[in-house]
Coordinates of C-alpha atoms and ligand atoms in Angstrom, one line a residue:
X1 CA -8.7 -57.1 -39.1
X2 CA -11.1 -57.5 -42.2
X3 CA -14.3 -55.9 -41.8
X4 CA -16.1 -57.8 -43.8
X5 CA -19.9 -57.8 -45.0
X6 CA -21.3 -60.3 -47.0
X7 CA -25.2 -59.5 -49.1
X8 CA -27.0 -62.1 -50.0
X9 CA -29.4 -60.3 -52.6
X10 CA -30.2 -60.1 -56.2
X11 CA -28.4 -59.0 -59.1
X12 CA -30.1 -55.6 -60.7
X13 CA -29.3 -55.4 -64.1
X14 CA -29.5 -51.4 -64.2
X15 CA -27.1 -51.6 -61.1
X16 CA -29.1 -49.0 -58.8
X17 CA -30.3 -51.6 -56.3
X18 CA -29.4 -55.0 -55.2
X19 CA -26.2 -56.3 -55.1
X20 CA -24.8 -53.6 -57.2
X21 CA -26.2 -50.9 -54.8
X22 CA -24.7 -52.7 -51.9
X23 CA -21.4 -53.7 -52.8
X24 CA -20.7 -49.9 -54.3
X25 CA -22.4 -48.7 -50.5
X26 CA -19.7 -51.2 -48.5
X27 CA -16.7 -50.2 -50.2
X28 CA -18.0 -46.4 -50.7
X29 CA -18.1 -46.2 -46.6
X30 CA -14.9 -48.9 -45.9
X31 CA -15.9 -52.4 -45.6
X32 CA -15.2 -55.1 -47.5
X33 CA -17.7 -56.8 -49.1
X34 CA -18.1 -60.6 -50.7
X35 CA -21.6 -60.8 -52.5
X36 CA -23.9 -64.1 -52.4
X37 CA -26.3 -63.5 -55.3
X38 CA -30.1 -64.9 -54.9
X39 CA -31.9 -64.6 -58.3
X40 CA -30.5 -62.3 -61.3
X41 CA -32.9 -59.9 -62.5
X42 CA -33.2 -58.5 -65.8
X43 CA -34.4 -54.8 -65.2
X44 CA -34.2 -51.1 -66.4
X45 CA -35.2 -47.9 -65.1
X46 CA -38.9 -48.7 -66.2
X47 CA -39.5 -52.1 -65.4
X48 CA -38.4 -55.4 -64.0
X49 CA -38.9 -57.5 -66.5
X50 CA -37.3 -60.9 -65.7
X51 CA -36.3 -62.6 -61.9
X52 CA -34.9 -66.2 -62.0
X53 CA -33.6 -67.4 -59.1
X54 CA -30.2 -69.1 -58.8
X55 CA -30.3 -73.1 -58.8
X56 CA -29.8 -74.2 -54.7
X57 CA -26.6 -76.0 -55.9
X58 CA -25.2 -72.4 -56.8
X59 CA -27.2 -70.7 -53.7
X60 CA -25.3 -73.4 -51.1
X61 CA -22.4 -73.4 -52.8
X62 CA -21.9 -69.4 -52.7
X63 CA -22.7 -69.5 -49.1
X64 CA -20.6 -72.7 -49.0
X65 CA -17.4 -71.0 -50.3
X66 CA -17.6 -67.9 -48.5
X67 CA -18.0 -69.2 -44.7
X68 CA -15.2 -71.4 -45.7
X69 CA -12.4 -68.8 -45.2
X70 CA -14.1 -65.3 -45.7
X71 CA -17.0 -65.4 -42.6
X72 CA -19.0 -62.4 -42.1
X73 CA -18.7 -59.6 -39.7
X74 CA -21.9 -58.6 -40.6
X75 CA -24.7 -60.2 -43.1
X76 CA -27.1 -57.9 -45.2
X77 CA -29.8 -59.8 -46.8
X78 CA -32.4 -58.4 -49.7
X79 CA -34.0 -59.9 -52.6
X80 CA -35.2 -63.4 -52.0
X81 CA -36.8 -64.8 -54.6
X82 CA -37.5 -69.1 -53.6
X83 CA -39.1 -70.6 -50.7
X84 CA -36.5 -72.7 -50.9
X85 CA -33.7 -70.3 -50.9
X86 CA -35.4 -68.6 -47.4
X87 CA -35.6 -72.2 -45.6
X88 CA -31.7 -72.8 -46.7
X89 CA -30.6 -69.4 -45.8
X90 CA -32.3 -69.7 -42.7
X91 CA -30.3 -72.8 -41.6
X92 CA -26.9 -71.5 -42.6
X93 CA -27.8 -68.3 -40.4
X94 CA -28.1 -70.4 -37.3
X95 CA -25.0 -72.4 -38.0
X96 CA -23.0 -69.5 -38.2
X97 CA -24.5 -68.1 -34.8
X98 CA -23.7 -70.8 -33.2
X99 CA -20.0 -71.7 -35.0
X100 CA -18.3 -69.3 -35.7
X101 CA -15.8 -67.7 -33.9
X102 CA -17.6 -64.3 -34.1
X103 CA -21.7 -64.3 -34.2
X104 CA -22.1 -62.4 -37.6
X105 CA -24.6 -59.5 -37.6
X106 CA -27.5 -59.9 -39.9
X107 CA -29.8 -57.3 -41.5
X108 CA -32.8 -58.5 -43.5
X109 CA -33.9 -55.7 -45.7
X110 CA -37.3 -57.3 -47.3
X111 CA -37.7 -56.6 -50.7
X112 CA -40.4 -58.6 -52.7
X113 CA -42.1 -56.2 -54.5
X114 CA -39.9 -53.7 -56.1
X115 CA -39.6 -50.0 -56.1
X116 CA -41.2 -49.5 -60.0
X117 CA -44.2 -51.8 -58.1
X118 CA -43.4 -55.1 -59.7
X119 CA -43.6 -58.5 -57.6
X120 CA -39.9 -60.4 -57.5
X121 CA -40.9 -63.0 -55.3
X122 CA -42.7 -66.5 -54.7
X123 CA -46.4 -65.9 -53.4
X124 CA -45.9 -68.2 -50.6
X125 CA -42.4 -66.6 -49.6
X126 CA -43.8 -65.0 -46.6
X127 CA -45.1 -67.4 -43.8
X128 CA -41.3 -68.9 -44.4
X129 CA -39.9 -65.6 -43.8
X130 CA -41.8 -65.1 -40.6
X131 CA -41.4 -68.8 -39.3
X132 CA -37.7 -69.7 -40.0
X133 CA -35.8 -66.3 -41.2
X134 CA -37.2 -64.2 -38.8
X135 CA -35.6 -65.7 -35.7
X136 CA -32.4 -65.4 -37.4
X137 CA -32.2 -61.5 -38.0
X138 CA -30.7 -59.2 -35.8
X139 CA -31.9 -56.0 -37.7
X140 CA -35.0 -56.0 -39.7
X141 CA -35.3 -52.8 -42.3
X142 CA -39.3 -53.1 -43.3
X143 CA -41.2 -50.3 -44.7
X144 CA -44.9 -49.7 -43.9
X145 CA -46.3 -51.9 -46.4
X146 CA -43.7 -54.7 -44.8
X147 CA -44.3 -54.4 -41.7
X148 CA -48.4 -54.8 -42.4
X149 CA -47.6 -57.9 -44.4
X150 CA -45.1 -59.2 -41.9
X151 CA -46.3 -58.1 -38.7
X152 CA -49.9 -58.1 -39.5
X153 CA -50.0 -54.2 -37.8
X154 CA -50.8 -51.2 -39.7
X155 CA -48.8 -48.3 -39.5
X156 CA -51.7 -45.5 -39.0
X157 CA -50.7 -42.9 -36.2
X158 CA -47.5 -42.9 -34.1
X159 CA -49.0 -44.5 -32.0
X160 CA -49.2 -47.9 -33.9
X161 CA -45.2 -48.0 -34.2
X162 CA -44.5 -49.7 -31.1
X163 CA -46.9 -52.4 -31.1
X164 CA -45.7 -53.2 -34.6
X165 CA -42.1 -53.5 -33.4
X166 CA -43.3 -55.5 -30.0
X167 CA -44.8 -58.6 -32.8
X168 CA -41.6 -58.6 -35.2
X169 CA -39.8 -58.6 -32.2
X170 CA -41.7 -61.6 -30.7
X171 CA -41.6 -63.1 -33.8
X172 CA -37.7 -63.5 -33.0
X173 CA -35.9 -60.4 -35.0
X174 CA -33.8 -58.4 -33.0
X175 CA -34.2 -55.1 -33.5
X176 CA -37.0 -53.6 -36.2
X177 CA -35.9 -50.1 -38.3
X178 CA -39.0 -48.7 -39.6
X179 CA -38.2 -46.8 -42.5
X180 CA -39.4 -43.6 -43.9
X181 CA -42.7 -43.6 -41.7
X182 CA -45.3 -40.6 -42.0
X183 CA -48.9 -40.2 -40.6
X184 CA -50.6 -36.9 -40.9
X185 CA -48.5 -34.5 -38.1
X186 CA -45.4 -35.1 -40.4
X187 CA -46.3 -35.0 -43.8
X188 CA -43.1 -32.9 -44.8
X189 CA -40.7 -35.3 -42.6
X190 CA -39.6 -38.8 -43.0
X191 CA -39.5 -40.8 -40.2
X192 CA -37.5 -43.8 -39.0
X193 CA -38.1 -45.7 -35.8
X194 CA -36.0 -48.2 -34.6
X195 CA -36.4 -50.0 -31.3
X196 CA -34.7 -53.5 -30.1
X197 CA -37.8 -53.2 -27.4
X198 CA -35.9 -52.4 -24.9
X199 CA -34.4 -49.3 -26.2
X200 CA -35.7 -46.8 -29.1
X201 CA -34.8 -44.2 -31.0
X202 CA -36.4 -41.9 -33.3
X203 CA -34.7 -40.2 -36.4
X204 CA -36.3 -37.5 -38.4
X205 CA -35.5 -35.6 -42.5
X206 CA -37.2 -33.1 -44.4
X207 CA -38.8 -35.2 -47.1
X208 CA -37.0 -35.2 -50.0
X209 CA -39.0 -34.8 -53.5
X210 CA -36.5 -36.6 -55.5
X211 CA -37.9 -39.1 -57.8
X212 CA -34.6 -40.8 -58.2
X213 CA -34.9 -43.1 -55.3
X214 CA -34.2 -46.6 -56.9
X215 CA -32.2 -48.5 -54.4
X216 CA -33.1 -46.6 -51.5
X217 CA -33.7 -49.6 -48.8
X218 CA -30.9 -51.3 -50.2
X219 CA -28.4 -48.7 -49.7
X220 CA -29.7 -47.6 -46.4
X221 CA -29.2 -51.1 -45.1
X222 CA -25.4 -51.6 -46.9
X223 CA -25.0 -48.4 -45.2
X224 CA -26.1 -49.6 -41.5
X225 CA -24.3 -53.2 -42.4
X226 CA -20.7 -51.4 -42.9
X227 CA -21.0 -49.2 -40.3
X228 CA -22.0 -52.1 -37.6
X229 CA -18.9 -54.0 -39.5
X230 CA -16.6 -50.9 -38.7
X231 CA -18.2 -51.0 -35.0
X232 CA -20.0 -48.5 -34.7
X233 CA -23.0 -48.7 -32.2
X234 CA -26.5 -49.5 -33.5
X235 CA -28.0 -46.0 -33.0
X236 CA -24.8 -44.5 -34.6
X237 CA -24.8 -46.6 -37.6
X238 CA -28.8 -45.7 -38.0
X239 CA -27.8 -41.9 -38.2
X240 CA -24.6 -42.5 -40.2
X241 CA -26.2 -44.5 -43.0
X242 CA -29.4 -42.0 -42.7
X243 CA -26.8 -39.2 -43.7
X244 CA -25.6 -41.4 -46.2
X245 CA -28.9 -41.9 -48.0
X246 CA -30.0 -37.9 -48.0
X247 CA -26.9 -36.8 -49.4
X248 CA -27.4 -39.7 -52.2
X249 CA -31.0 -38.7 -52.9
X250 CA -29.6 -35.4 -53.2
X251 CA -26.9 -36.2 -56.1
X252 CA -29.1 -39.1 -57.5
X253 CA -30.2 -38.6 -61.6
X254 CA -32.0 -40.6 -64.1
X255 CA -29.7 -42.8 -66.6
X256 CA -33.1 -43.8 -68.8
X257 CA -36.5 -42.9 -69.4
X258 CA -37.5 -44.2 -66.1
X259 CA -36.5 -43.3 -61.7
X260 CA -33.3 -43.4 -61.4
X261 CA -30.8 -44.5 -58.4
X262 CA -29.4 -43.3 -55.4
X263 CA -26.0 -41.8 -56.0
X264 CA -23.2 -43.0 -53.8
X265 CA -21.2 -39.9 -52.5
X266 CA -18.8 -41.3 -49.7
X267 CA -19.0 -40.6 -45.9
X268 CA -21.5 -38.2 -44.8
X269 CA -20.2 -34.2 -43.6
X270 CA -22.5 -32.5 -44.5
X271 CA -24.5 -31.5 -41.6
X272 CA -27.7 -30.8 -43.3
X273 CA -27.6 -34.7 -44.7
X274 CA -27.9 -35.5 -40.9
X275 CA -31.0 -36.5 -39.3
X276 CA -32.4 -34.8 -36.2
X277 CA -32.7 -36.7 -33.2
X278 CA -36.2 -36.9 -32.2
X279 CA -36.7 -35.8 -28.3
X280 CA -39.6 -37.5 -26.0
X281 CA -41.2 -33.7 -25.4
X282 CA -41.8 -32.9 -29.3
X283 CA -44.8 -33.7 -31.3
X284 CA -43.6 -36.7 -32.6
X285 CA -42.0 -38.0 -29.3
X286 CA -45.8 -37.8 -28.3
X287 CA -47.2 -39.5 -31.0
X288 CA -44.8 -42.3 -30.5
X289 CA -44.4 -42.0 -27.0
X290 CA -40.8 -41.9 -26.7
X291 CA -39.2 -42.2 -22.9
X292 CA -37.8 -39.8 -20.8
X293 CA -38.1 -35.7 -21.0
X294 CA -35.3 -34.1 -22.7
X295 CA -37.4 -30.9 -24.6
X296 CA -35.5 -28.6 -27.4
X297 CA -35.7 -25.3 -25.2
X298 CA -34.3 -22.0 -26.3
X299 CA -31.2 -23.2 -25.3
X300 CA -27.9 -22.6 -22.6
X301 CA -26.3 -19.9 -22.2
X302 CA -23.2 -20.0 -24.7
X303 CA -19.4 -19.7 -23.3
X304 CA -18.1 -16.3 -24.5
X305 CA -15.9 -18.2 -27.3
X306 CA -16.0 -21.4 -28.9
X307 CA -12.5 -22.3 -28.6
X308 CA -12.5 -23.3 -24.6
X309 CA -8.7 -24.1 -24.8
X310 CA -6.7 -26.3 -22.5
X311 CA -9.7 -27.6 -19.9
X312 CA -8.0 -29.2 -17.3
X313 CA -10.5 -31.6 -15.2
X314 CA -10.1 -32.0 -11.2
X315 CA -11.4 -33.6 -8.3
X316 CA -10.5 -30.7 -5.0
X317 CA -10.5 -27.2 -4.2
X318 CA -6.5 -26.8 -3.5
X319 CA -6.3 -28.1 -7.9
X320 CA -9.1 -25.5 -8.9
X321 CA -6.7 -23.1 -7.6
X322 CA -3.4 -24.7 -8.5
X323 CA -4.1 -24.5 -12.5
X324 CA -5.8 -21.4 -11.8
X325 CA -2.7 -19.5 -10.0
X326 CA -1.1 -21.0 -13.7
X327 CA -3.4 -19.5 -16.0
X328 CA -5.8 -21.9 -16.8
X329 CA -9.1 -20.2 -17.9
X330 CA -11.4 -23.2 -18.7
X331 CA -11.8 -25.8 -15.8
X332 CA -13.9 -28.6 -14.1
X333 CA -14.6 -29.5 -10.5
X334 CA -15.2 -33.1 -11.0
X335 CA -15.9 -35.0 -7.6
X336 CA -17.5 -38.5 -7.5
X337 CA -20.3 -40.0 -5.2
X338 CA -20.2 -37.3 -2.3
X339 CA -23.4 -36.8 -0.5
X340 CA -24.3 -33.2 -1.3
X341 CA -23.6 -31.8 2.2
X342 CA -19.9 -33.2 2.1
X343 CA -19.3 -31.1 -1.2
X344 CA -21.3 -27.8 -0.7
X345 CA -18.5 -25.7 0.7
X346 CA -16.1 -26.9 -1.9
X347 CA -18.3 -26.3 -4.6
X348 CA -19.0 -22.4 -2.9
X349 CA -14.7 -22.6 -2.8
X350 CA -14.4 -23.8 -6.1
X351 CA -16.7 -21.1 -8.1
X352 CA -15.7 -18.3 -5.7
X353 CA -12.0 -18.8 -7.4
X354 CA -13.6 -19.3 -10.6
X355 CA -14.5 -15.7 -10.5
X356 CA -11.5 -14.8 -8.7
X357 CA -9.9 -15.3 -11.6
X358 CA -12.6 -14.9 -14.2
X359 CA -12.6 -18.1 -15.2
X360 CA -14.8 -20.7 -16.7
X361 CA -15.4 -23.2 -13.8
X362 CA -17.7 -26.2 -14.4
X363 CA -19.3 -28.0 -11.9
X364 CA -19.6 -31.8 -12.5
X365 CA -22.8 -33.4 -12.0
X366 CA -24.2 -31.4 -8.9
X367 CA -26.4 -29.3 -10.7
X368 CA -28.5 -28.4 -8.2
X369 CA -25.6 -26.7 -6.0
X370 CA -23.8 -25.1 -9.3
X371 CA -27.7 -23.1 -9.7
X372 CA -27.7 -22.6 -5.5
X373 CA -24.1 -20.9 -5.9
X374 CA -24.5 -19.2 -9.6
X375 CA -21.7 -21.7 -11.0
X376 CA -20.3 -20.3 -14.3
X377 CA -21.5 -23.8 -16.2
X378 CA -22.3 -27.1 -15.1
X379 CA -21.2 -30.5 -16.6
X380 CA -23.7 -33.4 -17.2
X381 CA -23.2 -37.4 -19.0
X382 CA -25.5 -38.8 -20.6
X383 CA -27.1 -40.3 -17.7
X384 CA -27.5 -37.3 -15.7
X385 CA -29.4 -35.3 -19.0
X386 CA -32.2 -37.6 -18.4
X387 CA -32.4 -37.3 -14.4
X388 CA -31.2 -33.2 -14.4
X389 CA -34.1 -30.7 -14.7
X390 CA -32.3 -29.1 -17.9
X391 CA -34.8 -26.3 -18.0
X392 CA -33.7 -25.1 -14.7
X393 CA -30.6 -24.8 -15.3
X394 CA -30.9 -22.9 -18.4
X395 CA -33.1 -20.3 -16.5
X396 CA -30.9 -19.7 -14.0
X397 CA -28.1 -18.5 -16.9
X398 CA -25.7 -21.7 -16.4
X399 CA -23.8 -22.3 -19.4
X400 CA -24.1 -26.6 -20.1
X401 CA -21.6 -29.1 -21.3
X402 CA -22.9 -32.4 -22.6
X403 CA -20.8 -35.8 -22.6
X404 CA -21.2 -37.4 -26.1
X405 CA -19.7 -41.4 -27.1
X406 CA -20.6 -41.1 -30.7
X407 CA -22.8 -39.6 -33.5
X408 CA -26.4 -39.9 -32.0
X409 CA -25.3 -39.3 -28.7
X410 CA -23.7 -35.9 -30.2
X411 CA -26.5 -35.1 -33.0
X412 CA -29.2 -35.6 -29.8
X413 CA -27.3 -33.0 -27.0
X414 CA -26.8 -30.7 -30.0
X415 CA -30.8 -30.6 -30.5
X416 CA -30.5 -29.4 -26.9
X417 CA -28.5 -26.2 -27.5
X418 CA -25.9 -26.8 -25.0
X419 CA -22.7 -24.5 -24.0
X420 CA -20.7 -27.1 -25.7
X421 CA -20.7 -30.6 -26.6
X422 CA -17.3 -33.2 -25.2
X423 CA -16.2 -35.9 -27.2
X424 CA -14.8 -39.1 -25.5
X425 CA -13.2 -40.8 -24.6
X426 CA -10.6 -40.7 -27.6
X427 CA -7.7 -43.1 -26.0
X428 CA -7.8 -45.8 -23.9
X429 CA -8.2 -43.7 -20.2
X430 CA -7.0 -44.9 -16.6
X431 CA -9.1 -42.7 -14.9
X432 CA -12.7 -43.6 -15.4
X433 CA -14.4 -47.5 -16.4
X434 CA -15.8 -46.5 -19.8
X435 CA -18.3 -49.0 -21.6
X436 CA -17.3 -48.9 -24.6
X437 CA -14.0 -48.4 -27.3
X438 CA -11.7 -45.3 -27.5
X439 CA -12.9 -43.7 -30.6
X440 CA -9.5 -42.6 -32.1
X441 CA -8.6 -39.5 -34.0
X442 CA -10.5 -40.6 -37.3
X443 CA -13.7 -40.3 -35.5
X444 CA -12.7 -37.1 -33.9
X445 CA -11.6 -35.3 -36.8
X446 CA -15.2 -36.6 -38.7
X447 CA -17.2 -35.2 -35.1
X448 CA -15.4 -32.2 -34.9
X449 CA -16.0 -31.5 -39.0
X450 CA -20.0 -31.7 -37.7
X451 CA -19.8 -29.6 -35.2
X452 CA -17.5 -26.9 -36.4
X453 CA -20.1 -23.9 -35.2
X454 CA -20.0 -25.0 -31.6
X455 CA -18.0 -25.4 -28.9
X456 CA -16.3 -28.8 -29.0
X457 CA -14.4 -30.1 -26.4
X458 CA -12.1 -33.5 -26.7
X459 CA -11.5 -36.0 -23.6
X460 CA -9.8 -39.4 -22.6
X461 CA -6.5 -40.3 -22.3
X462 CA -5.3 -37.2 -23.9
X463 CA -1.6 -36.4 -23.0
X464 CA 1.0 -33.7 -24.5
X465 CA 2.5 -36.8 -27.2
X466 CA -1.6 -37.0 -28.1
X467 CA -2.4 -33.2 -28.1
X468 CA -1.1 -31.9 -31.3
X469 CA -2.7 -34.7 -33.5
X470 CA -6.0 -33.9 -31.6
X471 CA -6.0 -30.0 -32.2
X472 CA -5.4 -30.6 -35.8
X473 CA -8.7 -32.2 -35.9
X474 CA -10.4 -28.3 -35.0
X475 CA -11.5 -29.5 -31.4
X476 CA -11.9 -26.6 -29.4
X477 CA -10.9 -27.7 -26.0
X478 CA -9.0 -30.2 -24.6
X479 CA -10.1 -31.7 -21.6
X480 CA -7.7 -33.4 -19.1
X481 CA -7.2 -35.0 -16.2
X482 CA -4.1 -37.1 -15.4
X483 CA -1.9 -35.6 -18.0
X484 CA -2.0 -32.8 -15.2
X485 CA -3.0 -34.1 -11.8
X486 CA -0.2 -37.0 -12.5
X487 CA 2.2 -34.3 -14.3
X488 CA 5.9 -33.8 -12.1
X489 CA 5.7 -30.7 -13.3
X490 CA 2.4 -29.2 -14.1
X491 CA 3.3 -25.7 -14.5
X492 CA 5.7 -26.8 -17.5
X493 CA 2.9 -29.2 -18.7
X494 CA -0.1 -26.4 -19.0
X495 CA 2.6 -24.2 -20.8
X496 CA 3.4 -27.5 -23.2
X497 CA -0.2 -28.1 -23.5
X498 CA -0.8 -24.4 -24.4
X499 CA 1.6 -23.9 -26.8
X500 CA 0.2 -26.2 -28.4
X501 CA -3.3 -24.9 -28.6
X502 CA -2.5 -22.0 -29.7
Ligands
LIG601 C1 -15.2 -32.1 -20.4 C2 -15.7 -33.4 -19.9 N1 -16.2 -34.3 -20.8 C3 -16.7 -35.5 -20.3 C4 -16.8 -35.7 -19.0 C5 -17.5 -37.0 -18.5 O1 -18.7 -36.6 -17.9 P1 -19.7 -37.7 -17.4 O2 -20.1 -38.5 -18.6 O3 -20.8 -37.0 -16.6 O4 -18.9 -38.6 -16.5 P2 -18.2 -38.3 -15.1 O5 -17.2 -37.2 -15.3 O6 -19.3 -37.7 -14.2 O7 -17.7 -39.5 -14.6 C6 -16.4 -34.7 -18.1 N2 -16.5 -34.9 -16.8 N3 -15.9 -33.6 -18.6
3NM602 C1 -14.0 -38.2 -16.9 C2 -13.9 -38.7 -18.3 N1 -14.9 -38.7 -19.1 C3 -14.7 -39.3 -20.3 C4 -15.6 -39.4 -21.4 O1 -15.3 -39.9 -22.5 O2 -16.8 -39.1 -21.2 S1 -13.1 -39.8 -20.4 C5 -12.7 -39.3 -18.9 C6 -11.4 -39.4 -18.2 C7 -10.4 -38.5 -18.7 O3 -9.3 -38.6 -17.9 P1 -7.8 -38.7 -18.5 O4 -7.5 -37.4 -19.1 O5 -7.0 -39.0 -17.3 O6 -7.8 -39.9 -19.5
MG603 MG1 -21.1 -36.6 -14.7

């Protein structure tokens, strides 16, 4: 399958920004990209010094060609120059929507006035932008100064972000990014906000003093465009292409007298390029009032090794002691939707063997009994973090495991210091309804690179022909459940299994 992105933006003749910028981002991070160019602009590192549009006959027919047999997965939109170019685009966006086979993505990055300060686009541009583009966009990518002159809000305390995001939204976008946001509490920290108004998410940087930042919004939204088109959830492709942009800032340099350009490095490892995940009970999820009540605490307490091993997964007493009779030293009592009082004595059961055998017995989701009966570690999803009193737990001395579907999902349970963090579901799994995609081994290998000074721990659909390719990613742990509960043999599998991990 073709992944591929279209821009629709204009040509920079110093090739930092605009279509330049974006084409080198998409095939930099793996898309395929087709370009669509608005206006060509004559520009150096100084100054722009010339912007002519493109005639509408070459506008349409650019468009034209392209949805004829090389349609969009996803659309990134900059520079537009004409009134008449906006109220063209506009209508070609809502044929496509409604056509083709597969509703394209679009990201509208605005960019009229560029980043040496110079205008690049029609005075009147803007009422056309709000009235008929828009309702087309799925992600808008403003900074401040755009969302004052598109939303009519100013961006003065954390305060103001959401109301901003509630008018661009009712103006028909999406989704809004707010880019690069600072008010007085975070002088040192850039800021990005993103919220669809239904969910939000908050991503946070040191500031970096590079003065090297041509082409900045333009890679940052080439960056969120290929990873949408490689399917990646929204608030994974924020983080990704927010890694992407600090380790470009980073390597960027001057080629003239003038700023020079993002550099473009390929995918992100470095941890240190990633963005922290801001959580509601931290001074800036005050200030924007971010939902729920995760808090970065001192943390849980940690596992006595990082490598956790085989970790088989089961749902009954008679199992917990089955793989523990066979060695196993990492484990899970996992039992769905029992009323508390049904489970109680086979919790008590299940961690009294634990220590039998000096194991590492989690307890799935019944938190509250695993502190009563001084589990060895309890394990929580993602819904459960935001319902389980995580402070608790940490105080009574239970080491935590986190579920994790993805980078933000994993970059936000780190921030929470857990025991260690699980990475699913990698293959397609029988035993549990996920919502989303099996994430492969690519992904893995890339999450398990991130996290290499932690405890990692790999799950879904994981069986002895899938093991060795997933231990040569550096996982930690492999978690499982019907490789061994539906195993003939599961003495011979936990031995196969182990040999494996060793
Ligand atoms: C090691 C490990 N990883 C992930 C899970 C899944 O936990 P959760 O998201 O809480 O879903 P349920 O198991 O409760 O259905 C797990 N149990 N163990
Ligand atoms: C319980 C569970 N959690 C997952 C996650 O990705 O969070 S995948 C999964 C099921 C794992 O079972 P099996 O080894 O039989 O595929
Ligand atoms: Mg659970």
């Amino acid at each position: 399958m073709n992944n591929i992105v279209w821009t629709i933006a204009g040509s920079d003749s110093s090739a930092g920004a605009g279509i330049q910028a974006d084409l080198c981002t998409f095939h930099d991070l793996g898309a395929d990209g087709c370009s669509v160019i608005t206006a060509v602009t004559a520009q150096n590192s100084q100054a722009v010094q010339l912007v002519e549009s493109v005639s509408e006959k070459m506008f349409i027919q650019q468009l034209t060609s392209l949805a004829e047999d090389m349609p969009a997965k996803v659309i990134k939109i900059g520079l537009l120059a004409s009134v008449e170019h906006v109220k063209i685009l506009a209508q070609q966006l809502a044929l496509y929507k409604q056509t083709w086979s597969r509703k394209p993505f679009v990201i509208y990055d605005p960019v009229s006035v560029a980043s040496t300060g110079d205008e690049m686009a029609e005075e009147s541009i803007n009422e056309v932008i709000k009235t008929q583009l828009l309702p087309q966009i799925d992600l808008l990518t403003p900074n401040a100064n755009e969302v004052l002159t598109l939303s009519g809000h100013a961006l003065i305390s954390g305060e103001s972000f959401k109301p901003a995001v509630d008018k661009l939204i009712s103006m028909g976008c999406g989704s809004v990014l707010i880019k690069g946001g600072h008010f007085e509490l975070v002088d040192d920290i850039a800021l990005d906000y993103w919220s669809n108004g239904k969910r939000e998410i908050a991503l946070t940087s040191p500031r970096l003093d590079n003065v090297h930042t041509h082409g900045t919004g333009c890679t940052l939204a080439s960056a969120i465009a290929t990873t949408m088109a490689l399917d990646y959830f929204i608030e994974d492709a924020l983080v990704i292409a927010k890694a992407y942009l600090n380790q470009g800032l980073k390597a960027s340099k001057a080629l003239g007298a003038g700023e020079g350009s993002v550099a473009h490095c390929g995918w992100p490892t470095e941890r240190a390029d990633f963005p922290e995940v801001v959580l509601p009970e931290s001074s800036i999820g005050y200030e924007l009032d971010l939902p729920g009540s995760l808090e970065a605490g001192p943390g849980f307490e940690p596992c006595d090794t990082i490598k956790l091993g085989l970790y088989p997964v089961v749902d009954s007493v008679e199992w917990v002691e089955r793989v523990l009779k066979l060695g196993v030293k990492t484990l899970q009592l996992r039992i769905k939707d029992k009323q508390p009082e049904q489970i109680e004595q086979q919790i008590i059961d299940a961690i009294a063997l634990g220590k039998q055998y000096d194991a590492r017995l989690f307890i799935n989701d019944y938190w509250q009994l695993a502190i009563k009966h001084n589990a060895y570690g309890v394990h929580l999803g993602q819904e459960d973090m935001d319902v389980a009193d995580l402070p608790l737990i940490a105080d009574a001395g239970l080491r935590l495991g986190l579920s994790t579907h993805g980078y933000y999902e994993m970059l936000r349970a780190r921030q929470l210091k857990p025991s260690y963090i699980a990475l699913g579901h990698i293959f397609p799994t029988q035993t549990k309804d996920m919502p989303s995609d099996p994430q492969g081994l690519t992904r893995l290998s890339k999450y398990a690179n991130l996290m290499s000074d932690m405890a990692t721990v790999a799950i879904g659909g994981i069986n002895l022909e899938r093991a060795p390719a997933v231990w040569q990613t550096g996982i930690g742990s492999i978690a499982v459940v019907t490789a061994i509960t539906l195993a003939d043999d599961p003495k011979q599998v936990i031995n196969q299994f182990n040999d494996i991990m060793c």
